[in-house]
PDB file of C-alpha atoms in Angstrom:
ATOM      1  CA  MET E  21       5.994  -4.034  20.970  1.00 50.00           C
ATOM      2  CA  GLU E  22       5.998  -3.757  17.187  1.00 67.00           C
ATOM      3  CA  ALA E  23       4.587  -0.242  17.459  1.00 62.00           C
ATOM      4  CA  ASP E  24       7.691   0.769  19.434  1.00 80.00           C
ATOM      5  CA  VAL E  25       9.934   0.202  16.393  1.00 90.00           C
ATOM      6  CA  LYS E  26      11.717   3.447  15.586  1.00 95.00           C
ATOM      7  CA  GLY E  27      12.742   4.980  12.308  1.00 96.00           C
ATOM      8  CA  CYS E  28      14.438   8.176  11.172  1.00 96.00           C
ATOM      9  CA  ILE E  29      12.202  10.787   9.487  1.00 97.00           C
ATOM     10  CA  PHE E  30      13.606  14.044   8.119  1.00 95.00           C
ATOM     11  CA  SER E  31      10.363  15.771   7.179  1.00 95.00           C
ATOM     12  CA  ILE E  32       6.604  15.403   7.614  1.00 96.00           C
ATOM     13  CA  GLN E  33       4.563  17.207   5.001  1.00 96.00           C
ATOM     14  CA  HIS E  34       0.942  17.823   5.882  1.00 96.00           C
ATOM     15  CA  PHE E  35      -1.623  18.658   3.194  1.00 95.00           C
ATOM     16  CA  SER E  36       0.409  17.103   0.407  1.00 95.00           C
ATOM     17  CA  ILE E  37      -1.316  16.773  -2.972  1.00 93.00           C
ATOM     18  CA  GLN E  38       1.572  15.393  -5.066  1.00 91.00           C
ATOM     19  CA  ASP E  39       2.196  12.009  -3.446  1.00 95.00           C
ATOM     20  CA  GLY E  40      -0.867   9.948  -4.259  1.00 96.00           C
ATOM     21  CA  PRO E  41      -4.648  10.462  -4.399  1.00 97.00           C
ATOM     22  CA  GLY E  42      -6.392  13.114  -2.339  1.00 97.00           C
ATOM     23  CA  ILE E  43      -4.904  15.167   0.450  1.00 97.00           C
ATOM     24  CA  ARG E  44      -2.115  13.258   2.168  1.00 98.00           C
ATOM     25  CA  THR E  45       0.422  13.336   4.945  1.00 98.00           C
ATOM     26  CA  THR E  46       3.813  12.396   3.527  1.00 98.00           C
ATOM     27  CA  LEU E  47       6.505  11.027   5.815  1.00 98.00           C
ATOM     28  CA  PHE E  48       9.974  11.415   4.311  1.00 97.00           C
ATOM     29  CA  LEU E  49      12.227   8.686   5.696  1.00 98.00           C
ATOM     30  CA  LYS E  50      15.942   9.318   5.869  1.00 97.00           C
ATOM     31  CA  GLY E  51      18.508   7.269   3.983  1.00 97.00           C
ATOM     32  CA  CYS E  52      18.834   6.232   0.353  1.00 97.00           C
ATOM     33  CA  PRO E  53      21.111   3.737  -1.443  1.00 97.00           C
ATOM     34  CA  LEU E  54      20.869   5.789  -4.650  1.00 97.00           C
ATOM     35  CA  HIS E  55      22.799   8.973  -5.329  1.00 95.00           C
ATOM     36  CA  CYS E  56      20.873  10.481  -8.232  1.00 94.00           C
ATOM     37  CA  LEU E  57      22.700  13.397  -9.840  1.00 92.00           C
ATOM     38  CA  TRP E  58      19.523  15.519  -9.703  1.00 91.00           C
ATOM     39  CA  CYS E  59      18.301  14.485  -6.228  1.00 90.00           C
ATOM     40  CA  HIS E  60      15.864  17.116  -4.953  1.00 87.00           C
ATOM     41  CA  ASN E  61      16.091  15.875  -1.360  1.00 88.00           C
ATOM     42  CA  PRO E  62      19.857  15.727  -0.696  1.00 90.00           C
ATOM     43  CA  GLU E  63      19.135  15.763   3.031  1.00 90.00           C
ATOM     44  CA  SER E  64      17.518  12.352   2.546  1.00 91.00           C
ATOM     45  CA  ILE E  65      20.623  10.494   1.341  1.00 92.00           C
ATOM     46  CA  ASN E  66      22.505  10.126   4.624  1.00 92.00           C
ATOM     47  CA  PHE E  67      20.937   7.575   6.967  1.00 93.00           C
ATOM     48  CA  ARG E  68      21.741   9.452  10.154  1.00 91.00           C
ATOM     49  CA  PRO E  69      20.511  12.848  11.406  1.00 93.00           C
ATOM     50  CA  GLU E  70      22.516  15.836  10.194  1.00 93.00           C
ATOM     51  CA  ILE E  71      22.554  19.599  10.581  1.00 93.00           C
ATOM     52  CA  ALA E  72      21.447  22.040   7.890  1.00 92.00           C
ATOM     53  CA  PHE E  73      23.107  25.454   8.205  1.00 91.00           C
ATOM     54  CA  TYR E  74      21.230  28.507   6.887  1.00 90.00           C
ATOM     55  CA  GLU E  75      24.128  30.966   6.865  1.00 87.00           C
ATOM     56  CA  ALA E  76      21.988  34.014   6.043  1.00 89.00           C
ATOM     57  CA  PHE E  77      19.972  33.500   9.258  1.00 92.00           C
ATOM     58  CA  CYS E  78      23.010  33.395  11.549  1.00 91.00           C
ATOM     59  CA  ILE E  79      23.200  36.396  13.923  1.00 92.00           C
ATOM     60  CA  GLY E  80      26.598  35.499  15.353  1.00 90.00           C
ATOM     61  CA  CYS E  81      25.456  34.852  18.927  1.00 93.00           C
ATOM     62  CA  ARG E  82      27.769  31.810  19.191  1.00 93.00           C
ATOM     63  CA  ARG E  83      25.435  29.837  21.430  1.00 94.00           C
ATOM     64  CA  CYS E  84      26.061  26.846  19.184  1.00 94.00           C
ATOM     65  CA  PHE E  85      29.782  27.142  19.930  1.00 94.00           C
ATOM     66  CA  GLU E  86      29.068  26.730  23.630  1.00 93.00           C
ATOM     67  CA  VAL E  87      26.808  23.662  23.471  1.00 95.00           C
ATOM     68  CA  CYS E  88      28.411  21.602  20.702  1.00 95.00           C
ATOM     69  CA  PRO E  89      30.286  18.667  22.267  1.00 95.00           C
ATOM     70  CA  HIS E  90      32.483  18.154  19.202  1.00 94.00           C
ATOM     71  CA  ASN E  91      33.650  21.704  18.414  1.00 94.00           C
ATOM     72  CA  CYS E  92      31.887  21.669  15.046  1.00 93.00           C
ATOM     73  CA  HIS E  93      31.228  25.415  15.054  1.00 93.00           C
ATOM     74  CA  GLN E  94      34.396  27.468  14.640  1.00 92.00           C
ATOM     75  CA  ILE E  95      35.826  30.743  13.419  1.00 91.00           C
ATOM     76  CA  VAL E  96      38.591  30.128  10.880  1.00 91.00           C
ATOM     77  CA  ASP E  97      40.431  33.120   9.428  1.00 89.00           C
ATOM     78  CA  HIS E  98      37.609  35.370  10.659  1.00 87.00           C
ATOM     79  CA  VAL E  99      35.010  33.234   8.848  1.00 88.00           C
ATOM     80  CA  ARG E 100      32.299  31.271  10.633  1.00 88.00           C
ATOM     81  CA  VAL E 101      32.523  27.631   9.528  1.00 87.00           C
ATOM     82  CA  PHE E 102      30.729  24.404  10.382  1.00 89.00           C
ATOM     83  CA  LYS E 103      32.959  21.315  10.572  1.00 91.00           C
ATOM     84  CA  ARG E 104      30.470  18.811   9.251  1.00 89.00           C
ATOM     85  CA  ASP E 105      32.862  15.879   9.442  1.00 89.00           C
ATOM     86  CA  HIS E 106      32.994  16.326  13.247  1.00 90.00           C
ATOM     87  CA  CYS E 107      29.205  16.321  13.675  1.00 92.00           C
ATOM     88  CA  ASP E 108      27.326  13.295  15.032  1.00 91.00           C
ATOM     89  CA  GLY E 109      23.860  14.824  14.542  1.00 91.00           C
ATOM     90  CA  CYS E 110      23.057  15.253  18.240  1.00 93.00           C
ATOM     91  CA  GLY E 111      21.057  18.412  17.449  1.00 94.00           C
ATOM     92  CA  LEU E 112      22.058  20.374  20.558  1.00 95.00           C
ATOM     93  CA  CYS E 113      23.160  23.354  18.467  1.00 95.00           C
ATOM     94  CA  ALA E 114      19.858  23.449  16.565  1.00 95.00           C
ATOM     95  CA  GLU E 115      17.920  23.402  19.838  1.00 95.00           C
ATOM     96  CA  GLU E 116      19.958  26.341  21.107  1.00 94.00           C
ATOM     97  CA  CYS E 117      19.854  28.407  17.896  1.00 95.00           C
ATOM     98  CA  CYS E 118      17.424  31.319  18.394  1.00 93.00           C
ATOM     99  CA  SER E 119      17.565  32.518  14.775  1.00 94.00           C
ATOM    100  CA  GLU E 120      16.795  29.099  13.215  1.00 93.00           C
ATOM    101  CA  ALA E 121      20.066  29.188  11.280  1.00 93.00           C
ATOM    102  CA  LEU E 122      20.641  25.582  12.325  1.00 94.00           C
ATOM    103  CA  GLU E 123      18.098  22.815  11.722  1.00 93.00           C
ATOM    104  CA  LEU E 124      18.350  19.137  12.537  1.00 94.00           C
ATOM    105  CA  LYS E 125      17.428  17.014   9.532  1.00 94.00           C
ATOM    106  CA  GLY E 126      16.375  13.633  10.850  1.00 95.00           C
ATOM    107  CA  LYS E 127      14.577  12.645  14.024  1.00 93.00           C
ATOM    108  CA  LYS E 128      13.798   9.255  15.509  1.00 94.00           C
ATOM    109  CA  TYR E 129      10.078   8.440  15.701  1.00 96.00           C
ATOM    110  CA  SER E 130       8.345   5.368  17.027  1.00 96.00           C
ATOM    111  CA  VAL E 131       5.557   3.963  14.873  1.00 96.00           C
ATOM    112  CA  LEU E 132       2.951   5.349  17.267  1.00 95.00           C
ATOM    113  CA  GLU E 133       4.570   8.799  17.321  1.00 96.00           C
ATOM    114  CA  ALA E 134       4.599   8.919  13.524  1.00 97.00           C
ATOM    115  CA  LEU E 135       0.975   7.788  13.343  1.00 97.00           C
ATOM    116  CA  GLN E 136      -0.034  10.540  15.755  1.00 96.00           C
ATOM    117  CA  GLU E 137       1.212  13.023  13.145  1.00 96.00           C
ATOM    118  CA  VAL E 138      -0.696  11.200  10.416  1.00 97.00           C
ATOM    119  CA  GLU E 139      -3.926  11.039  12.437  1.00 97.00           C
ATOM    120  CA  GLN E 140      -4.006  14.843  12.735  1.00 96.00           C
ATOM    121  CA  ASP E 141      -5.136  15.050   9.107  1.00 96.00           C
ATOM    122  CA  ARG E 142      -7.780  12.320   9.178  1.00 95.00           C
ATOM    123  CA  PRO E 143     -10.669  14.738   8.353  1.00 95.00           C
ATOM    124  CA  PHE E 144      -8.878  15.674   5.126  1.00 96.00           C
ATOM    125  CA  TYR E 145      -8.426  12.021   4.165  1.00 96.00           C
ATOM    126  CA  GLU E 146     -12.099  11.316   4.687  1.00 93.00           C
ATOM    127  CA  GLN E 147     -13.158  14.257   2.525  1.00 94.00           C
ATOM    128  CA  SER E 148     -10.614  13.811  -0.284  1.00 97.00           C
ATOM    129  CA  GLY E 149      -9.809  10.105  -0.412  1.00 96.00           C
ATOM    130  CA  GLY E 150      -6.270  10.797   0.801  1.00 97.00           C
ATOM    131  CA  GLY E 151      -4.105   9.115   3.401  1.00 98.00           C
ATOM    132  CA  MET E 152      -0.497   8.448   4.354  1.00 98.00           C
ATOM    133  CA  THR E 153       2.444   8.308   1.936  1.00 98.00           C
ATOM    134  CA  LEU E 154       5.900   6.990   2.804  1.00 98.00           C
ATOM    135  CA  SER E 155       8.633   8.625   0.749  1.00 97.00           C
ATOM    136  CA  GLY E 156      12.269   9.546   1.221  1.00 93.00           C
ATOM    137  CA  GLY E 157      15.031   8.884   0.608  1.00 93.00           C
ATOM    138  CA  GLU E 158      14.105   5.299   0.091  1.00 98.00           C
ATOM    139  CA  PRO E 159      11.489   4.363   2.716  1.00 98.00           C
ATOM    140  CA  LEU E 160      12.051   0.632   2.218  1.00 98.00           C
ATOM    141  CA  ALA E 161      15.656   1.088   3.321  1.00 98.00           C
ATOM    142  CA  GLN E 162      14.067   1.135   6.796  1.00 98.00           C
ATOM    143  CA  PRO E 163      12.016  -2.019   6.154  1.00 97.00           C
ATOM    144  CA  GLN E 164      10.765  -2.892   9.637  1.00 97.00           C
ATOM    145  CA  PHE E 165       9.717   0.664  10.470  1.00 97.00           C
ATOM    146  CA  CYS E 166       8.060   1.051   7.070  1.00 97.00           C
ATOM    147  CA  ARG E 167       6.184  -2.246   7.386  1.00 97.00           C
ATOM    148  CA  GLU E 168       4.868  -1.471  10.887  1.00 97.00           C
ATOM    149  CA  LEU E 169       3.783   2.025   9.855  1.00 97.00           C
ATOM    150  CA  LEU E 170       1.821   0.640   6.925  1.00 98.00           C
ATOM    151  CA  LYS E 171       0.305  -2.172   8.964  1.00 97.00           C
ATOM    152  CA  HIS E 172      -0.903   0.082  11.773  1.00 96.00           C
ATOM    153  CA  ALA E 173      -2.166   2.740   9.343  1.00 97.00           C
ATOM    154  CA  LYS E 174      -4.239   0.159   7.481  1.00 97.00           C
ATOM    155  CA  LYS E 175      -5.655  -1.154  10.774  1.00 96.00           C
ATOM    156  CA  ARG E 176      -6.807   2.424  11.445  1.00 96.00           C
ATOM    157  CA  GLY E 177      -8.496   2.628   8.052  1.00 97.00           C
ATOM    158  CA  ILE E 178      -5.948   4.989   6.489  1.00 98.00           C
ATOM    159  CA  HIS E 179      -5.133   4.708   2.771  1.00 98.00           C
ATOM    160  CA  THR E 180      -1.419   3.939   2.245  1.00 98.00           C
ATOM    161  CA  VAL E 181       1.048   4.775  -0.510  1.00 98.00           C
ATOM    162  CA  VAL E 182       4.730   3.854  -0.825  1.00 98.00           C
ATOM    163  CA  ASP E 183       6.976   5.935  -3.072  1.00 98.00           C
ATOM    164  CA  THR E 184       9.984   3.741  -3.897  1.00 98.00           C
ATOM    165  CA  SER E 185      12.959   3.459  -6.210  1.00 97.00           C
ATOM    166  CA  GLY E 186      12.512  -0.314  -6.149  1.00 98.00           C
ATOM    167  CA  TYR E 187      16.151  -0.826  -5.185  1.00 98.00           C
ATOM    168  CA  VAL E 188      15.440  -3.339  -2.405  1.00 97.00           C
ATOM    169  CA  ASN E 189      15.270  -7.100  -2.092  1.00 97.00           C
ATOM    170  CA  TRP E 190      11.981  -8.533  -3.331  1.00 98.00           C
ATOM    171  CA  ASN E 191      11.156 -10.012   0.069  1.00 97.00           C
ATOM    172  CA  VAL E 192      10.920  -6.464   1.462  1.00 98.00           C
ATOM    173  CA  LEU E 193       8.363  -5.434  -1.169  1.00 98.00           C
ATOM    174  CA  GLU E 194       6.529  -8.710  -0.732  1.00 97.00           C
ATOM    175  CA  SER E 195       6.274  -8.168   3.034  1.00 97.00           C
ATOM    176  CA  ILE E 196       4.309  -4.915   2.607  1.00 98.00           C
ATOM    177  CA  LEU E 197       1.963  -5.924  -0.226  1.00 98.00           C
ATOM    178  CA  ALA E 198      -0.925  -6.596   2.153  1.00 97.00           C
ATOM    179  CA  TRP E 199      -0.576  -3.170   3.781  1.00 97.00           C
ATOM    180  CA  THR E 200       0.031  -0.960   0.725  1.00 98.00           C
ATOM    181  CA  ASP E 201      -2.845   0.427  -1.362  1.00 98.00           C
ATOM    182  CA  LEU E 202      -0.654   2.015  -4.034  1.00 98.00           C
ATOM    183  CA  PHE E 203       2.979   1.959  -5.111  1.00 98.00           C
ATOM    184  CA  LEU E 204       4.599   4.958  -6.779  1.00 98.00           C
ATOM    185  CA  PHE E 205       7.484   3.171  -8.496  1.00 98.00           C
ATOM    186  CA  ASP E 206      10.243   5.404  -9.843  1.00 97.00           C
ATOM    187  CA  ILE E 207      12.217   4.402 -12.920  1.00 97.00           C
ATOM    188  CA  LYS E 208      15.270   6.632 -13.341  1.00 96.00           C
ATOM    189  CA  ALA E 209      16.718   5.050 -16.488  1.00 97.00           C
ATOM    190  CA  TYR E 210      16.214   1.927 -18.620  1.00 97.00           C
ATOM    191  CA  ASN E 211      19.765   1.361 -19.895  1.00 97.00           C
ATOM    192  CA  ALA E 212      21.839  -0.385 -17.211  1.00 96.00           C
ATOM    193  CA  GLN E 213      25.062   1.569 -17.806  1.00 97.00           C
ATOM    194  CA  LEU E 214      23.197   4.871 -17.892  1.00 97.00           C
ATOM    195  CA  HIS E 215      21.368   4.026 -14.664  1.00 98.00           C
ATOM    196  CA  GLN E 216      24.675   3.226 -12.974  1.00 97.00           C
ATOM    197  CA  ARG E 217      26.156   6.540 -14.089  1.00 97.00           C
ATOM    198  CA  LEU E 218      23.138   8.624 -13.071  1.00 97.00           C
ATOM    199  CA  THR E 219      22.311   6.984  -9.734  1.00 97.00           C
ATOM    200  CA  GLY E 220      25.402   5.089  -8.601  1.00 97.00           C
ATOM    201  CA  VAL E 221      23.636   1.699  -8.618  1.00 97.00           C
ATOM    202  CA  GLU E 222      22.646  -0.909 -11.207  1.00 95.00           C
ATOM    203  CA  ASN E 223      18.999  -1.374 -12.180  1.00 97.00           C
ATOM    204  CA  THR E 224      18.712  -5.160 -12.608  1.00 97.00           C
ATOM    205  CA  LYS E 225      17.071  -5.497  -9.205  1.00 97.00           C
ATOM    206  CA  ILE E 226      14.755  -2.553  -9.910  1.00 98.00           C
ATOM    207  CA  LYS E 227      13.532  -4.008 -13.196  1.00 97.00           C
ATOM    208  CA  ALA E 228      13.034  -7.438 -11.640  1.00 97.00           C
ATOM    209  CA  ASN E 229      11.035  -5.979  -8.763  1.00 98.00           C
ATOM    210  CA  LEU E 230       8.837  -3.951 -11.098  1.00 97.00           C
ATOM    211  CA  GLU E 231       8.194  -7.067 -13.188  1.00 95.00           C
ATOM    212  CA  LYS E 232       7.127  -9.033 -10.106  1.00 96.00           C
ATOM    213  CA  LEU E 233       5.041  -6.162  -8.747  1.00 96.00           C
ATOM    214  CA  LEU E 234       3.168  -5.690 -12.020  1.00 94.00           C
ATOM    215  CA  THR E 235       2.238  -9.378 -12.086  1.00 91.00           C
ATOM    216  CA  THR E 236       0.625  -9.165  -8.630  1.00 92.00           C
ATOM    217  CA  GLU E 237      -2.686  -7.478  -7.897  1.00 90.00           C
ATOM    218  CA  ALA E 238      -0.882  -4.440  -6.491  1.00 95.00           C
ATOM    219  CA  ALA E 239      -1.865  -0.975  -7.726  1.00 97.00           C
ATOM    220  CA  VAL E 240       1.189   0.658  -9.297  1.00 98.00           C
ATOM    221  CA  ILE E 241       1.920   4.003 -10.913  1.00 98.00           C
ATOM    222  CA  VAL E 242       5.286   4.180 -12.671  1.00 98.00           C
ATOM    223  CA  ARG E 243       6.950   7.565 -12.380  1.00 97.00           C
ATOM    224  CA  ILE E 244       9.812   8.775 -14.575  1.00 96.00           C
ATOM    225  CA  PRO E 245      11.780  11.896 -13.601  1.00 95.00           C
ATOM    226  CA  LEU E 246      12.649  13.441 -16.949  1.00 95.00           C
ATOM    227  CA  ILE E 247      16.070  15.060 -16.617  1.00 94.00           C
ATOM    228  CA  PRO E 248      17.372  17.093 -19.584  1.00 94.00           C
ATOM    229  CA  GLY E 249      20.655  15.749 -20.879  1.00 93.00           C
ATOM    230  CA  CYS E 250      20.498  12.681 -18.628  1.00 94.00           C
ATOM    231  CA  ASN E 251      17.619  10.310 -19.392  1.00 95.00           C
ATOM    232  CA  ASP E 252      15.543  12.207 -21.949  1.00 95.00           C
ATOM    233  CA  GLN E 253      16.681  10.188 -24.962  1.00 95.00           C
ATOM    234  CA  PRO E 254      13.827   8.634 -26.996  1.00 95.00           C
ATOM    235  CA  SER E 255      15.435   5.214 -26.582  1.00 96.00           C
ATOM    236  CA  GLU E 256      15.057   5.501 -22.797  1.00 96.00           C
ATOM    237  CA  MET E 257      11.348   6.286 -22.973  1.00 94.00           C
ATOM    238  CA  GLU E 258      10.806   3.563 -25.560  1.00 96.00           C
ATOM    239  CA  GLY E 259      12.618   0.974 -23.419  1.00 96.00           C
ATOM    240  CA  ILE E 260      10.546   1.770 -20.332  1.00 95.00           C
ATOM    241  CA  ALA E 261       7.310   1.856 -22.340  1.00 95.00           C
ATOM    242  CA  ASP E 262       8.083  -1.486 -23.969  1.00 95.00           C
ATOM    243  CA  MET E 263       8.853  -3.115 -20.604  1.00 94.00           C
ATOM    244  CA  ILE E 264       5.616  -1.888 -19.030  1.00 94.00           C
ATOM    245  CA  SER E 265       3.425  -2.727 -22.019  1.00 94.00           C
ATOM    246  CA  LYS E 266       4.635  -6.336 -21.996  1.00 93.00           C
ATOM    247  CA  LEU E 267       4.023  -6.759 -18.258  1.00 91.00           C
ATOM    248  CA  ASN E 268       0.820  -4.793 -17.661  1.00 93.00           C
ATOM    249  CA  PRO E 269      -0.191  -2.340 -20.398  1.00 93.00           C
ATOM    250  CA  SER E 270      -2.863  -0.688 -18.225  1.00 94.00           C
ATOM    251  CA  THR E 271      -0.226   0.614 -15.775  1.00 96.00           C
ATOM    252  CA  PRO E 272      -0.394   4.425 -15.464  1.00 96.00           C
ATOM    253  CA  VAL E 273       2.841   6.330 -16.094  1.00 96.00           C
ATOM    254  CA  ASN E 274       3.627   9.818 -14.776  1.00 96.00           C
ATOM    255  CA  ILE E 275       6.404  11.961 -16.229  1.00 95.00           C
ATOM    256  CA  LEU E 276       7.952  14.162 -13.530  1.00 93.00           C
ATOM    257  CA  PRO E 277       9.470  17.457 -14.715  1.00 90.00           C
ATOM    258  CA  TYR E 278      12.936  18.519 -13.612  1.00 87.00           C
ATOM    259  CA  HIS E 279      13.228  21.498 -11.264  1.00 78.00           C
ATOM    260  CA  GLN E 280      16.030  23.337  -9.466  1.00 76.00           C
ATOM    261  CA  PHE E 281      14.299  23.974  -6.131  1.00 71.00           C
ATOM    262  CA  ALA E 282      16.918  21.921  -4.264  1.00 70.00           C
ATOM    263  CA  GLU E 283      19.966  24.016  -5.144  1.00 76.00           C
ATOM    264  CA  GLN E 284      20.018  25.827  -1.787  1.00 77.00           C
ATOM    265  CA  LYS E 285      19.566  22.538   0.075  1.00 80.00           C
ATOM    266  CA  TYR E 286      22.933  21.340  -1.180  1.00 76.00           C
ATOM    267  CA  GLN E 287      24.600  24.468   0.188  1.00 77.00           C
ATOM    268  CA  ARG E 288      22.935  23.995   3.575  1.00 79.00           C
ATOM    269  CA  ILE E 289      24.119  20.425   4.117  1.00 78.00           C
TER     270      ILE E 289
END
């Protein structure tokens, strides 16, 4: 069955108010082809499940040592270390950890299992005009799972939003147009060389996809993360503004401020 398609989700945020209109449930899908220097969800980059280690929570019980099949947890020179390159993301250590020092980032969900999470917040959607948002990572990097989630949510009368970098083949975007009420389309940089340096990928495909999307009847909000010293040059803002104004001048644009909330996440993974 299509609803049995599975995808990897690393976080489900209930009562979200930042990812589209109203009160929403945001599903953060794991895996991203971009490697933005400022990424605030570093646990989203890897496509497979991985362990986050909160060292301050560790009580030294060593239960994780006993259950790990790959000897990832070790004492080296009297220091407790986690051999991440040995880990296959099985999650046995996180299940055994009584102090929550270990957390599995990434879990396989079927479409129906994910929608059960979304349905829990239906009363809030009805009161606020909210719904389900797919974010990441790059949600469209799991195209079949993303498409089936959107399709089944729409059939249940749930408003749908996709937050995307646009770094996908056009046929993927085209395949979800009928099931997506709003696109949050991120533009990291306008200059091609700058985009490559900041994200690790070129932006020709991104610009082309935005151009096509803005000439459809799709609802789109362009979002620009403004990163000091990276993409905050006036020429960058002017280039993006000029591109949008030529394609669809009524397109809303949100400027997203830089923050440092993710610093501890990098240490944990």
